[in-house]
mmCIF file of C-alpha atoms in Angstrom:
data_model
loop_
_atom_site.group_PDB
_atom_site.id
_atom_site.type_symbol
_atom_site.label_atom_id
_atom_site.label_comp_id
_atom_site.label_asym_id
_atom_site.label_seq_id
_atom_site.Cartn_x
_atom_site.Cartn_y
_atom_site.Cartn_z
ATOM 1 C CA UNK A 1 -12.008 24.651 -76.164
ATOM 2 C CA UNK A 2 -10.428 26.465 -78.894
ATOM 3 C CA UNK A 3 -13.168 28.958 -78.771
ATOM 4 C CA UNK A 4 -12.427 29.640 -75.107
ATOM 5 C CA UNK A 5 -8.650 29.364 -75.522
ATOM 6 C CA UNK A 6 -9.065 32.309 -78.657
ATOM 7 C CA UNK A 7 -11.390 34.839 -76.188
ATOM 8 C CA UNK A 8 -8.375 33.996 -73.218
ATOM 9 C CA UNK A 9 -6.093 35.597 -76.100
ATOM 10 C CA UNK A 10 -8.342 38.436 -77.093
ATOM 11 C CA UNK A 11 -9.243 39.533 -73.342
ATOM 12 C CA UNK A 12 -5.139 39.597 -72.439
ATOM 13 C CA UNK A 13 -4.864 42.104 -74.862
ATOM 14 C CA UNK A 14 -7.634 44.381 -74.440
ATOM 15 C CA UNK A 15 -7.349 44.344 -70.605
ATOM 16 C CA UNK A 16 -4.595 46.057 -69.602
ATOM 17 C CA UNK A 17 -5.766 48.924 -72.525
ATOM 18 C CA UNK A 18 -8.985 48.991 -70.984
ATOM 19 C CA UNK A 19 -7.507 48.768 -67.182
ATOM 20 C CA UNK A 20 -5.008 51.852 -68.622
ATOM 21 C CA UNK A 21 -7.979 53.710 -69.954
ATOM 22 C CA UNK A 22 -9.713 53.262 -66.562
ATOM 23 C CA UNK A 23 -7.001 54.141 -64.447
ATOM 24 C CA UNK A 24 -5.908 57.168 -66.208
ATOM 25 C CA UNK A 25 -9.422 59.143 -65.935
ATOM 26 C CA UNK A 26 -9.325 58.296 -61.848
ATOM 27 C CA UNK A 27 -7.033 61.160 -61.460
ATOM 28 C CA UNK A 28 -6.972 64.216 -63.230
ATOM 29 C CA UNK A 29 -6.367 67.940 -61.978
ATOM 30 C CA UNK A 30 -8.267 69.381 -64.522
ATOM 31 C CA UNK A 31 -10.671 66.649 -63.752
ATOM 32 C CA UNK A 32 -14.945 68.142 -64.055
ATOM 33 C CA UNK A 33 -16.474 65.811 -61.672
ATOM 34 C CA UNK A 34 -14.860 67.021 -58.673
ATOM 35 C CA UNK A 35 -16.254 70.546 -58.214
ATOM 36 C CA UNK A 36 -15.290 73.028 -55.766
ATOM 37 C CA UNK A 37 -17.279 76.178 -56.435
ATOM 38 C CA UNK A 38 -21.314 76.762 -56.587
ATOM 39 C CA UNK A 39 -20.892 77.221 -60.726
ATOM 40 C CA UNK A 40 -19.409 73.872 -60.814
ATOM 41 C CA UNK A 41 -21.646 72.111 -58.637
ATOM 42 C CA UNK A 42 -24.224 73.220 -60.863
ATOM 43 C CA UNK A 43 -22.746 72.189 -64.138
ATOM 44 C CA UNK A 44 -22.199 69.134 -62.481
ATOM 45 C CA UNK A 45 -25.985 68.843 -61.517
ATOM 46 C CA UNK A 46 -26.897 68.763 -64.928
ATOM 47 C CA UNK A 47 -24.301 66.510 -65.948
ATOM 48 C CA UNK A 48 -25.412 64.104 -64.418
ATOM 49 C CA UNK A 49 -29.065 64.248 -65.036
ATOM 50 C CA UNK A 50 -27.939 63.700 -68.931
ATOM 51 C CA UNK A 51 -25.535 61.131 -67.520
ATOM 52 C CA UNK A 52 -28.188 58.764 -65.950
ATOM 53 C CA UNK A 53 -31.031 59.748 -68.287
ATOM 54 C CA UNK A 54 -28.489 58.484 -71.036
ATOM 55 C CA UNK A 55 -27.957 54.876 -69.172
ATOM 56 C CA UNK A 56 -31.775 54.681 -68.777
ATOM 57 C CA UNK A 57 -32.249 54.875 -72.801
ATOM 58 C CA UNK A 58 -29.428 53.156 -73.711
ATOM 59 C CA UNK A 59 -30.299 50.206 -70.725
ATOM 60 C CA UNK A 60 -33.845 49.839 -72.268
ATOM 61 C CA UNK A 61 -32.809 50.217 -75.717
ATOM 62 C CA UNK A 62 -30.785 47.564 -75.202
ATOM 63 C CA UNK A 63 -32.771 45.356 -72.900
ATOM 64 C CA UNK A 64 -35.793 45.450 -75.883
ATOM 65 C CA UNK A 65 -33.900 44.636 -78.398
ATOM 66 C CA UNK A 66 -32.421 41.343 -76.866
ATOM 67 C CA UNK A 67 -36.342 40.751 -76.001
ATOM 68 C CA UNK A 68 -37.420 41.259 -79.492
ATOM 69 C CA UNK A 69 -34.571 39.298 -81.094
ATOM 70 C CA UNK A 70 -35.782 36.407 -78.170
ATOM 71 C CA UNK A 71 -38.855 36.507 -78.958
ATOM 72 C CA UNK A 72 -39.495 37.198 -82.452
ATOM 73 C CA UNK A 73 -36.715 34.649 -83.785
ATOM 74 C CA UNK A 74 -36.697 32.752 -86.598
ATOM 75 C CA UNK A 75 -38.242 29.238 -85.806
ATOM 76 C CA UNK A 76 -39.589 26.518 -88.354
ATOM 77 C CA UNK A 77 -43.426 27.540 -89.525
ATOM 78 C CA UNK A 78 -43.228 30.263 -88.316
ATOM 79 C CA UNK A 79 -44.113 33.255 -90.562
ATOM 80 C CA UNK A 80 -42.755 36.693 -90.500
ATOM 81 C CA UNK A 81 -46.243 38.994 -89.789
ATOM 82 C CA UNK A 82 -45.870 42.750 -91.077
ATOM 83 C CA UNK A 83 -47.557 45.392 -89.713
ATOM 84 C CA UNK A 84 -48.169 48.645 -91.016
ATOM 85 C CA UNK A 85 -48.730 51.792 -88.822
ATOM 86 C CA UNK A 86 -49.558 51.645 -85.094
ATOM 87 C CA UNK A 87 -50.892 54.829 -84.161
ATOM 88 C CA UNK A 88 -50.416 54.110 -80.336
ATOM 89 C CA UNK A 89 -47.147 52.838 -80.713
ATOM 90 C CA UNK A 90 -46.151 56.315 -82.668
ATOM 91 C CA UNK A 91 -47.557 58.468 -79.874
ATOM 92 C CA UNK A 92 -45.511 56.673 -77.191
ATOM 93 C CA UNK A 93 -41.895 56.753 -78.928
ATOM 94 C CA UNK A 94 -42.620 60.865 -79.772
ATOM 95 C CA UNK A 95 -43.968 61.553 -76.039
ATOM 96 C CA UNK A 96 -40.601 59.694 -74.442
ATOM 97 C CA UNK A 97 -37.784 61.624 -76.186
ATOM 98 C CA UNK A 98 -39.879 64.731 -75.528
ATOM 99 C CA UNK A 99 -39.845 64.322 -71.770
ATOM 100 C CA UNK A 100 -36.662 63.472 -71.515
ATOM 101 C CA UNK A 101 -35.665 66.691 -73.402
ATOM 102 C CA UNK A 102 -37.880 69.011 -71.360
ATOM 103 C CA UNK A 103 -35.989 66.485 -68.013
ATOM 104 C CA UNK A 104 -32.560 67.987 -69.458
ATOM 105 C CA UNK A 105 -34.179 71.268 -70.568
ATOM 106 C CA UNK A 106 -35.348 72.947 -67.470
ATOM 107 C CA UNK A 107 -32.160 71.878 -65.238
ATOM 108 C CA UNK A 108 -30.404 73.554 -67.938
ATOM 109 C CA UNK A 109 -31.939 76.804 -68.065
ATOM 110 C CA UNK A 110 -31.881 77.237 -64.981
ATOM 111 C CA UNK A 111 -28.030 76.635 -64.133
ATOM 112 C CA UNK A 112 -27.521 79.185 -67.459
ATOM 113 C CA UNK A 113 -29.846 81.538 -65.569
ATOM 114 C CA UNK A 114 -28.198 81.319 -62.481
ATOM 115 C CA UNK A 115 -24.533 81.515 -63.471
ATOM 116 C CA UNK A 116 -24.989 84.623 -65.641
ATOM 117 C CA UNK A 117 -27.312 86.595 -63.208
ATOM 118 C CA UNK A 118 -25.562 89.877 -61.958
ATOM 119 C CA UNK A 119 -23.070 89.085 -59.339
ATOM 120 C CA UNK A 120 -23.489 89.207 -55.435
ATOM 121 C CA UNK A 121 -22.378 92.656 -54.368
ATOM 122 C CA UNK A 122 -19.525 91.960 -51.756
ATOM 123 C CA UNK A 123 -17.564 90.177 -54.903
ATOM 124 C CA UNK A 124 -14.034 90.399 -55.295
ATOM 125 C CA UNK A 125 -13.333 92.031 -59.252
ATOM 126 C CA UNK A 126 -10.752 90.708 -61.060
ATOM 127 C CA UNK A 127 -9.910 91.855 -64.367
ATOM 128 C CA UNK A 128 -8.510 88.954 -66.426
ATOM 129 C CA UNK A 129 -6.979 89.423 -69.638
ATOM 130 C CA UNK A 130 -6.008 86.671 -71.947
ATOM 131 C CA UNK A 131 -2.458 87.877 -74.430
ATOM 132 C CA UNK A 132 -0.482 85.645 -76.655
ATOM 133 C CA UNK A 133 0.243 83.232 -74.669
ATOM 134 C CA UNK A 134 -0.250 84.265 -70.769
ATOM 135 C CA UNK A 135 -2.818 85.418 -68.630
ATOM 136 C CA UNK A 136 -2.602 89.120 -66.585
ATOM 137 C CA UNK A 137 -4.740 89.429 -63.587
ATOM 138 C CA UNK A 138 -5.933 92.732 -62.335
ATOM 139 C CA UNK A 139 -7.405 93.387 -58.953
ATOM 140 C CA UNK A 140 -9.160 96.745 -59.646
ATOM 141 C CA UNK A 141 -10.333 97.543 -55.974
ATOM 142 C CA UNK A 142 -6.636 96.458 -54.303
ATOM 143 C CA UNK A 143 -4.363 97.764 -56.875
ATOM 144 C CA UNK A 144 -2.647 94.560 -57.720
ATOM 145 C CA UNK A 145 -1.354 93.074 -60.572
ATOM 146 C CA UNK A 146 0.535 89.873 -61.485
ATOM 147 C CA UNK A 147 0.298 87.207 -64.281
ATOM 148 C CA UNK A 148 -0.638 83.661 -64.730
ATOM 149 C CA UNK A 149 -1.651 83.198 -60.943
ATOM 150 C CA UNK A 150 -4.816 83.938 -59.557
ATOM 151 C CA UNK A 151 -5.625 84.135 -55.793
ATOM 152 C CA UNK A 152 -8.946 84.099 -54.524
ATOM 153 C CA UNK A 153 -10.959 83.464 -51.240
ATOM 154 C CA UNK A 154 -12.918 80.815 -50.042
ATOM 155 C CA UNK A 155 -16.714 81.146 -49.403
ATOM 156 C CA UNK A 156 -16.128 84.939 -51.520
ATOM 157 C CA UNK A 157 -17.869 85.363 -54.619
ATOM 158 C CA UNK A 158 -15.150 86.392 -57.538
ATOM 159 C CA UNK A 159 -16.533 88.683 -60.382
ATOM 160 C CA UNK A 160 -14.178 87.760 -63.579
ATOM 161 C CA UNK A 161 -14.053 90.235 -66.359
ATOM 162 C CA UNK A 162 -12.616 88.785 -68.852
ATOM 163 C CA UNK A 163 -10.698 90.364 -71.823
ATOM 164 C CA UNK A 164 -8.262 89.478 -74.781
ATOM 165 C CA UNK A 165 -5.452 91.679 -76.388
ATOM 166 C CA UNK A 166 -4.924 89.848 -79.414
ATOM 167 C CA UNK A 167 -7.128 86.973 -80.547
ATOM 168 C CA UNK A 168 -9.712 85.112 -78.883
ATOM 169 C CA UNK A 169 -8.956 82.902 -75.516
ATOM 170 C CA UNK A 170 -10.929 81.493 -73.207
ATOM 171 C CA UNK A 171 -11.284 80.916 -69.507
ATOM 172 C CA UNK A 172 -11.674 78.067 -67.566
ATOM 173 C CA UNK A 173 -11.203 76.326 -64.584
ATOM 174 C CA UNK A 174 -12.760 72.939 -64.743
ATOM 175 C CA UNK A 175 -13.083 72.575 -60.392
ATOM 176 C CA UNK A 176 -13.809 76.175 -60.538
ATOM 177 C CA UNK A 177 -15.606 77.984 -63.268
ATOM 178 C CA UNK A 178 -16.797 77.383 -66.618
ATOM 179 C CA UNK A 179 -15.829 78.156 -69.747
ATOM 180 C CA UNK A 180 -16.375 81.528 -71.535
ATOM 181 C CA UNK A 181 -14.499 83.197 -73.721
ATOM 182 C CA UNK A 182 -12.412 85.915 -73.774
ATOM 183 C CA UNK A 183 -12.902 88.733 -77.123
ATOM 184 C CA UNK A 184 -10.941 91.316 -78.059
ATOM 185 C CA UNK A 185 -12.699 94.647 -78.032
ATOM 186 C CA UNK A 186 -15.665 93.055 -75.872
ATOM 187 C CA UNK A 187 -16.008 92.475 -72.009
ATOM 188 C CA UNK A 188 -17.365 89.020 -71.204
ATOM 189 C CA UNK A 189 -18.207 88.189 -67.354
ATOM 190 C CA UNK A 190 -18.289 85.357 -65.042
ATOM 191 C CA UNK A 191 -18.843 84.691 -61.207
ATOM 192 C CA UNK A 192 -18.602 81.915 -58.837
ATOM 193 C CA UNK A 193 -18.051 81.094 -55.145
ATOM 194 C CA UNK A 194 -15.015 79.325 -53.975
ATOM 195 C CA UNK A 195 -16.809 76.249 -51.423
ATOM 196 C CA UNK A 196 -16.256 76.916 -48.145
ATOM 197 C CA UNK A 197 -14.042 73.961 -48.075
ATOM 198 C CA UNK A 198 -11.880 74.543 -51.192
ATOM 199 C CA UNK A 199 -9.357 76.575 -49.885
ATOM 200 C CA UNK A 200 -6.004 74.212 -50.312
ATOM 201 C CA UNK A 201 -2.361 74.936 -51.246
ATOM 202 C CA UNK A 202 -2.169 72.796 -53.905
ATOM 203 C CA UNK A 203 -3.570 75.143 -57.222
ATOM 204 C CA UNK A 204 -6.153 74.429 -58.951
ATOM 205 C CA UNK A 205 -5.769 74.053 -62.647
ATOM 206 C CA UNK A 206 -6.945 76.706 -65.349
ATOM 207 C CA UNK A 207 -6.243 76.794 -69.174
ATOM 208 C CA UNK A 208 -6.841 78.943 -72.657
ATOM 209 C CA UNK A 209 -9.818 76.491 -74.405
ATOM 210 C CA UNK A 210 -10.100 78.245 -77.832
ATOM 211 C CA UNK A 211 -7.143 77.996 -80.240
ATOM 212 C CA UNK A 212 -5.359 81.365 -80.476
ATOM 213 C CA UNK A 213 -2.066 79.827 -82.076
ATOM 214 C CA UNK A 214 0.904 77.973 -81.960
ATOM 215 C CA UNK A 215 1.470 77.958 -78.027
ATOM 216 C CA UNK A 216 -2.293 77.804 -77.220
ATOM 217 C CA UNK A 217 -1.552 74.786 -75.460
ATOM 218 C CA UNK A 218 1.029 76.238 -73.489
ATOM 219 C CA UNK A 219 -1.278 78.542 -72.169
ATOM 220 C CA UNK A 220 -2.008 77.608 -68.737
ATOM 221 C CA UNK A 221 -2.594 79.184 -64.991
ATOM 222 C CA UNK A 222 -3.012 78.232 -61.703
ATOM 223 C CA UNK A 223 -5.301 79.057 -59.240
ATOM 224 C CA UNK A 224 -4.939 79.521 -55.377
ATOM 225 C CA UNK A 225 -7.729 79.256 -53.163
ATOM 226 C CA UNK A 226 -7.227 80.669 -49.150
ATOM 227 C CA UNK A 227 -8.990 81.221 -46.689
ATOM 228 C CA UNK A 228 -9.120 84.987 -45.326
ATOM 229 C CA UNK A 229 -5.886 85.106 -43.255
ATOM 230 C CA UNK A 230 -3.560 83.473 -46.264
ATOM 231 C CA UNK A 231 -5.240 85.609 -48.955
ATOM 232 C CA UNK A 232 -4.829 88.726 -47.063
ATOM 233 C CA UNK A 233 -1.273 87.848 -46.105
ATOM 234 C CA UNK A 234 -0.838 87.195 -50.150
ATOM 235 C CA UNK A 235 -2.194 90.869 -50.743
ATOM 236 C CA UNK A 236 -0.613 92.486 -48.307
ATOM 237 C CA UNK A 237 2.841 90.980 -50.277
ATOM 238 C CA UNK A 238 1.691 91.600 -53.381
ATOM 239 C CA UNK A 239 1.108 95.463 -52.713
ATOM 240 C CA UNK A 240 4.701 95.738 -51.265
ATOM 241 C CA UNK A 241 7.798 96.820 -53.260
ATOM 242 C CA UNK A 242 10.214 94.496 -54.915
ATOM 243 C CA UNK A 243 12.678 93.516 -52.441
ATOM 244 C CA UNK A 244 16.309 94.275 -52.647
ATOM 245 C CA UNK A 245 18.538 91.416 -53.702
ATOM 246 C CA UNK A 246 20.566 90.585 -50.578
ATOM 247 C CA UNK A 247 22.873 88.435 -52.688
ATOM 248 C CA UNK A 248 26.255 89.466 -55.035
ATOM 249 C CA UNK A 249 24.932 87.461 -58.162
ATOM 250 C CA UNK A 250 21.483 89.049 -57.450
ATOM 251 C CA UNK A 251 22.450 92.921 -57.022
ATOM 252 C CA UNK A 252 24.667 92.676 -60.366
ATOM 253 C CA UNK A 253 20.961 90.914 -62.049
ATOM 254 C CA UNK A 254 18.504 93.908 -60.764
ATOM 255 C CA UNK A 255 21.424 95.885 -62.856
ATOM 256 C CA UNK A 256 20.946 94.296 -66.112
ATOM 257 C CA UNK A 257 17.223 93.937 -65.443
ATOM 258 C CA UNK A 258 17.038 97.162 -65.652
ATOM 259 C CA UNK A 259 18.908 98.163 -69.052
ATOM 260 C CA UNK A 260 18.155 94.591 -70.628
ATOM 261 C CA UNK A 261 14.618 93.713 -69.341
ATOM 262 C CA UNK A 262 12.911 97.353 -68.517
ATOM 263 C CA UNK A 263 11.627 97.608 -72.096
ATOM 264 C CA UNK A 264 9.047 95.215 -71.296
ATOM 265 C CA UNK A 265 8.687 94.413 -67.657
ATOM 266 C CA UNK A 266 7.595 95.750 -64.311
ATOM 267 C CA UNK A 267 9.364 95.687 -61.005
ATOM 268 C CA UNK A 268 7.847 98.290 -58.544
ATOM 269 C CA UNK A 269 10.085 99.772 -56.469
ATOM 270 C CA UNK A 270 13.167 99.744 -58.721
ATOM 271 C CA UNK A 271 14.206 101.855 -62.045
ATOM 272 C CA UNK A 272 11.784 99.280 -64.272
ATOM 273 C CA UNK A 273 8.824 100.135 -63.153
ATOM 274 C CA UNK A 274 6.821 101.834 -66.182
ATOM 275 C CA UNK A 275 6.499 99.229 -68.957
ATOM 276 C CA UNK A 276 3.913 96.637 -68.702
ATOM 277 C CA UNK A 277 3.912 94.764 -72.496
ATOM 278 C CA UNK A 278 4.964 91.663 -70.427
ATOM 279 C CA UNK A 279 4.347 90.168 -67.346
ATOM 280 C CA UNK A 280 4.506 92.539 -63.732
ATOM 281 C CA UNK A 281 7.587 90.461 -61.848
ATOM 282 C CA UNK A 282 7.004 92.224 -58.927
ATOM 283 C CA UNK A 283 7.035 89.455 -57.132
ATOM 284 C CA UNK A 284 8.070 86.771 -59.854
ATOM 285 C CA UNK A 285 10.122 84.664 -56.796
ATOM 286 C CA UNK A 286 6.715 83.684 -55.308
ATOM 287 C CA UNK A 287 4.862 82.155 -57.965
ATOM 288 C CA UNK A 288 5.247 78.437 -58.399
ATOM 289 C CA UNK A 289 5.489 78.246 -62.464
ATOM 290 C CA UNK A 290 6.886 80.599 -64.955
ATOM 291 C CA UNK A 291 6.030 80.978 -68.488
ATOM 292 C CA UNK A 292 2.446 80.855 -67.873
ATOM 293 C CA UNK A 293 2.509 77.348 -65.953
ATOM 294 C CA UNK A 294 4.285 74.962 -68.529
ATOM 295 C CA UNK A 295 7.349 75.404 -66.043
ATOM 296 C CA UNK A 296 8.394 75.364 -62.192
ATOM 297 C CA UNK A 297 9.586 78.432 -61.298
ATOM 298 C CA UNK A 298 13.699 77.787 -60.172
ATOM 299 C CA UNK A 299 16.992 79.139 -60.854
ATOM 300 C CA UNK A 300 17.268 76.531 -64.416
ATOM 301 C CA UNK A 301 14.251 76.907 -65.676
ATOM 302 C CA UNK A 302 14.692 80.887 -65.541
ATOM 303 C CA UNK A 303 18.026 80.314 -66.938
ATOM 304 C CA UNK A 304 16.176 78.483 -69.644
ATOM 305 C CA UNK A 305 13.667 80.838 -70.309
ATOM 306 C CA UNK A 306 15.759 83.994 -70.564
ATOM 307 C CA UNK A 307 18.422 82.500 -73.040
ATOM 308 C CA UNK A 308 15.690 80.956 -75.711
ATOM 309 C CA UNK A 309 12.139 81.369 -74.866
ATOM 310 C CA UNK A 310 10.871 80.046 -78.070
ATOM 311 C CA UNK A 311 12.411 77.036 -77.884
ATOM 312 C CA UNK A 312 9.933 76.363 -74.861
ATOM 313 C CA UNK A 313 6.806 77.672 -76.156
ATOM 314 C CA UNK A 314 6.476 78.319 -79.989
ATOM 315 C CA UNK A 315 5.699 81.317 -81.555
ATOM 316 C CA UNK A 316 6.876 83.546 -79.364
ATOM 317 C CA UNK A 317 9.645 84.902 -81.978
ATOM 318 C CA UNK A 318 10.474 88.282 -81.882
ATOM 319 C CA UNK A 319 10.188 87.990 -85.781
ATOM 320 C CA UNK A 320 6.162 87.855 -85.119
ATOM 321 C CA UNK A 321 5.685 91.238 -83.401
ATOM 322 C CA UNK A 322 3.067 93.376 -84.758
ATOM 323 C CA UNK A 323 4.517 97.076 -83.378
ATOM 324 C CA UNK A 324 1.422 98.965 -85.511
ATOM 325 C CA UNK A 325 -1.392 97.561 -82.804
ATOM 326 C CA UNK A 326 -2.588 98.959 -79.698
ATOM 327 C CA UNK A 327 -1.949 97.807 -77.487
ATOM 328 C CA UNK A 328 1.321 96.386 -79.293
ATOM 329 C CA UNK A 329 1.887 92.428 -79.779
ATOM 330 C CA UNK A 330 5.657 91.924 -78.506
ATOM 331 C CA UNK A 331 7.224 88.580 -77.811
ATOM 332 C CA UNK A 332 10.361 87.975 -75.724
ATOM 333 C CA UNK A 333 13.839 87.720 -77.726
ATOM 334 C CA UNK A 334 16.475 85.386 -77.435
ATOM 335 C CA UNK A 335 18.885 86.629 -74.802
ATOM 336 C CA UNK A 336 21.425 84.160 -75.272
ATOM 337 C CA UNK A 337 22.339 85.853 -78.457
ATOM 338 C CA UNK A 338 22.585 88.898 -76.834
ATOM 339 C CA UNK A 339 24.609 88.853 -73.586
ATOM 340 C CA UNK A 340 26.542 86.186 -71.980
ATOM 341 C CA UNK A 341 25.690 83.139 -70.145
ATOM 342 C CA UNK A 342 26.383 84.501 -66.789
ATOM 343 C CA UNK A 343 24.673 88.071 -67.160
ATOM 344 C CA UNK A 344 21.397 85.531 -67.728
ATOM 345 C CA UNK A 345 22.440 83.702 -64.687
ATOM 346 C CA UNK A 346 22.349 86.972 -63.171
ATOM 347 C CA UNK A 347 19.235 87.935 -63.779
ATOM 348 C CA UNK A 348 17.668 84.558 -63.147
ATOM 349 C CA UNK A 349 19.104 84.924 -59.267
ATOM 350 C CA UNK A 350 17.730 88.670 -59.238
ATOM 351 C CA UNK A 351 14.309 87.428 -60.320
ATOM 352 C CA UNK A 352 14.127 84.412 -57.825
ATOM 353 C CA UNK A 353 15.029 87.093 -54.748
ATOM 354 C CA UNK A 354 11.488 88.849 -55.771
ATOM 355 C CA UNK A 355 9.344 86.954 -53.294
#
């Protein structure tokens, strides 16, 4: 009874950490197992060939060593018999872990063959480039840029170049595409098809997997999968000018933008429309997140942003420039030490009018 009464104690305890454990991996947006893209699928394939080939071992590992301890116990007169080399024996435990390497091996080559042949022809080219700590996305054959977002089609194949600035990132999307990484000085690619099916509002998840510093985990994006009419419709927007602010607060922002923010930022259509060290906020007012995806994108988080970046995402000091590089290494300043609190409200309106 006190036996039983002890294990009552012990199981208490370790089930709601083990029913926590469980229920936290049942939903994750960066979550692996739910692919939405041929690449993925793939990786996924193999997955779970290791997955079940593992249970199989550790199953029959574990089922013959409960039959051994059964049946090879210690009982009285019974003596221990030792045996010394058993050539068949030998041969059988070096053939199994062989064929269930070659099992893994050939699935495996064959996904890394197929996800790093050349790309289907008709593939939409984007040119991604990974910067300290944000992502810029460049669609070569429509002549759009914009940061931290990336749209693409469903049932298209997408061609990613992928670039760095600075230090080394890396690119992934777990539901999406892989991860590779992104070298400065060298042009790494990957493709994959968007299912048929994928297309969704909701983003999918991407994020910077190789440390490049102190905001490397603040280093996110989103993804946006339509289908032809919604991803047109986003071109078409993305090509037009910046709108005009219709509002008072706004029109006295696009002002200030321009002698405060110019330096560093694009807005086509207006007087800042040459710099492009930071992000193109062409159309800033659309995108759900700001500061590459560790915030929504409203009125106080801009407000936020533009008076003390750094004290959202480390490291971005102005004090850590490196001016001597090319392309140079800026980081955004503090702009609450610079102008007052409602020449940043300002320009937060102004910027949320750029849909």
């Amino acid at each position: 009874m006190r036996i039983s009464q002890r294990w009552a104690r012990r199981l208490l305890i370790l089930a709601p950490a083990a029913l926590t454990i469980l229920f936290a991996a049942c939903s994750d947006p960066q979550t692996t197992i739910e692919p939405r893209s041929d690449m993925t699928e793939a990786i996924q394939g193999v997955y779970e060939i290791v997955f079940w080939l593992s249970m199989f071992v550790f199953v029959a590992i574990m089922l013959l060593t409960l039959w051994l301890a059964v049946r090879y116990r210690e009982q009285p007169g019974r003596e221990a018999i030792q045996i010394h080399g058993h050539q068949r024996l030998e041969i059988l435990w070096t053939i199994i872990p062989v064929a269930i390497v070659l099992i893994m091996l050939v699935p495996t080559w064959q996904v890394i063959a197929d996800t790093t042949d050349t790309p289907p022809e008709n593939s939409m080219v984007v040119e991604a480039t990974g910067k300290q700590w944000w992502f810029e996305f460049k669609y070569p054959d429509l002549g759009i840029t914009t940061a931290n977002e990336l749209h693409v089609q469903a049932g298209r194949p997408v061609h990613v170049k992928l670039y760095a600035d600075d230090v080394i990132h890396s690119f992934w999307i777990p539901q999406l595409a892989g991860k590779v990484d992104m070298v400065p000085g060298h042009e790494n690619d990957l493709w994959f098809t968007p299912n048929d099916d994928s297309a969704r509002e909701e983003a999918y998840l991407g994020q910077c997997v190789e440390f490049c510093g102190a905001s490397h985990a603040n280093m996110r994006f989103r993804v946006f999968v339509h289908d032809e009419a919604g991803f047109n419709a986003w071109a078409e927007n993305e090509l037009s000018d910046a709108l005009e602010p219709t509002t008072e607060l706004g029109q006295l922002g696009a002002t200030l933008f321009v002698v405060r923010c110019a330096e560093c930022h694009t807005v086509r259509g207006t007087a800042a429309s040459i710099a492009d060290f930071g992000p193109d906020l062409t159309h800033i007012g659309s995108r759900e997140t700001i500061a590459a995806g560790i915030l929504d994108n409203n009125f106080e988080n801009l407000v936020k942003w533009i008076s003390n970046p750094a004290e959202i995402k480390p490291g971005i000091e102005p004090e850590n420039d490196i001016i001597d590089k090319d392309p140079p290494l800026r980081f955004m300043r503090a702009f609450e030490d610079e102008i007052s609190a409602e020449d940043i409200q300002a320009i937060a309106q102004y910027l949320t009018e750029l849909k």
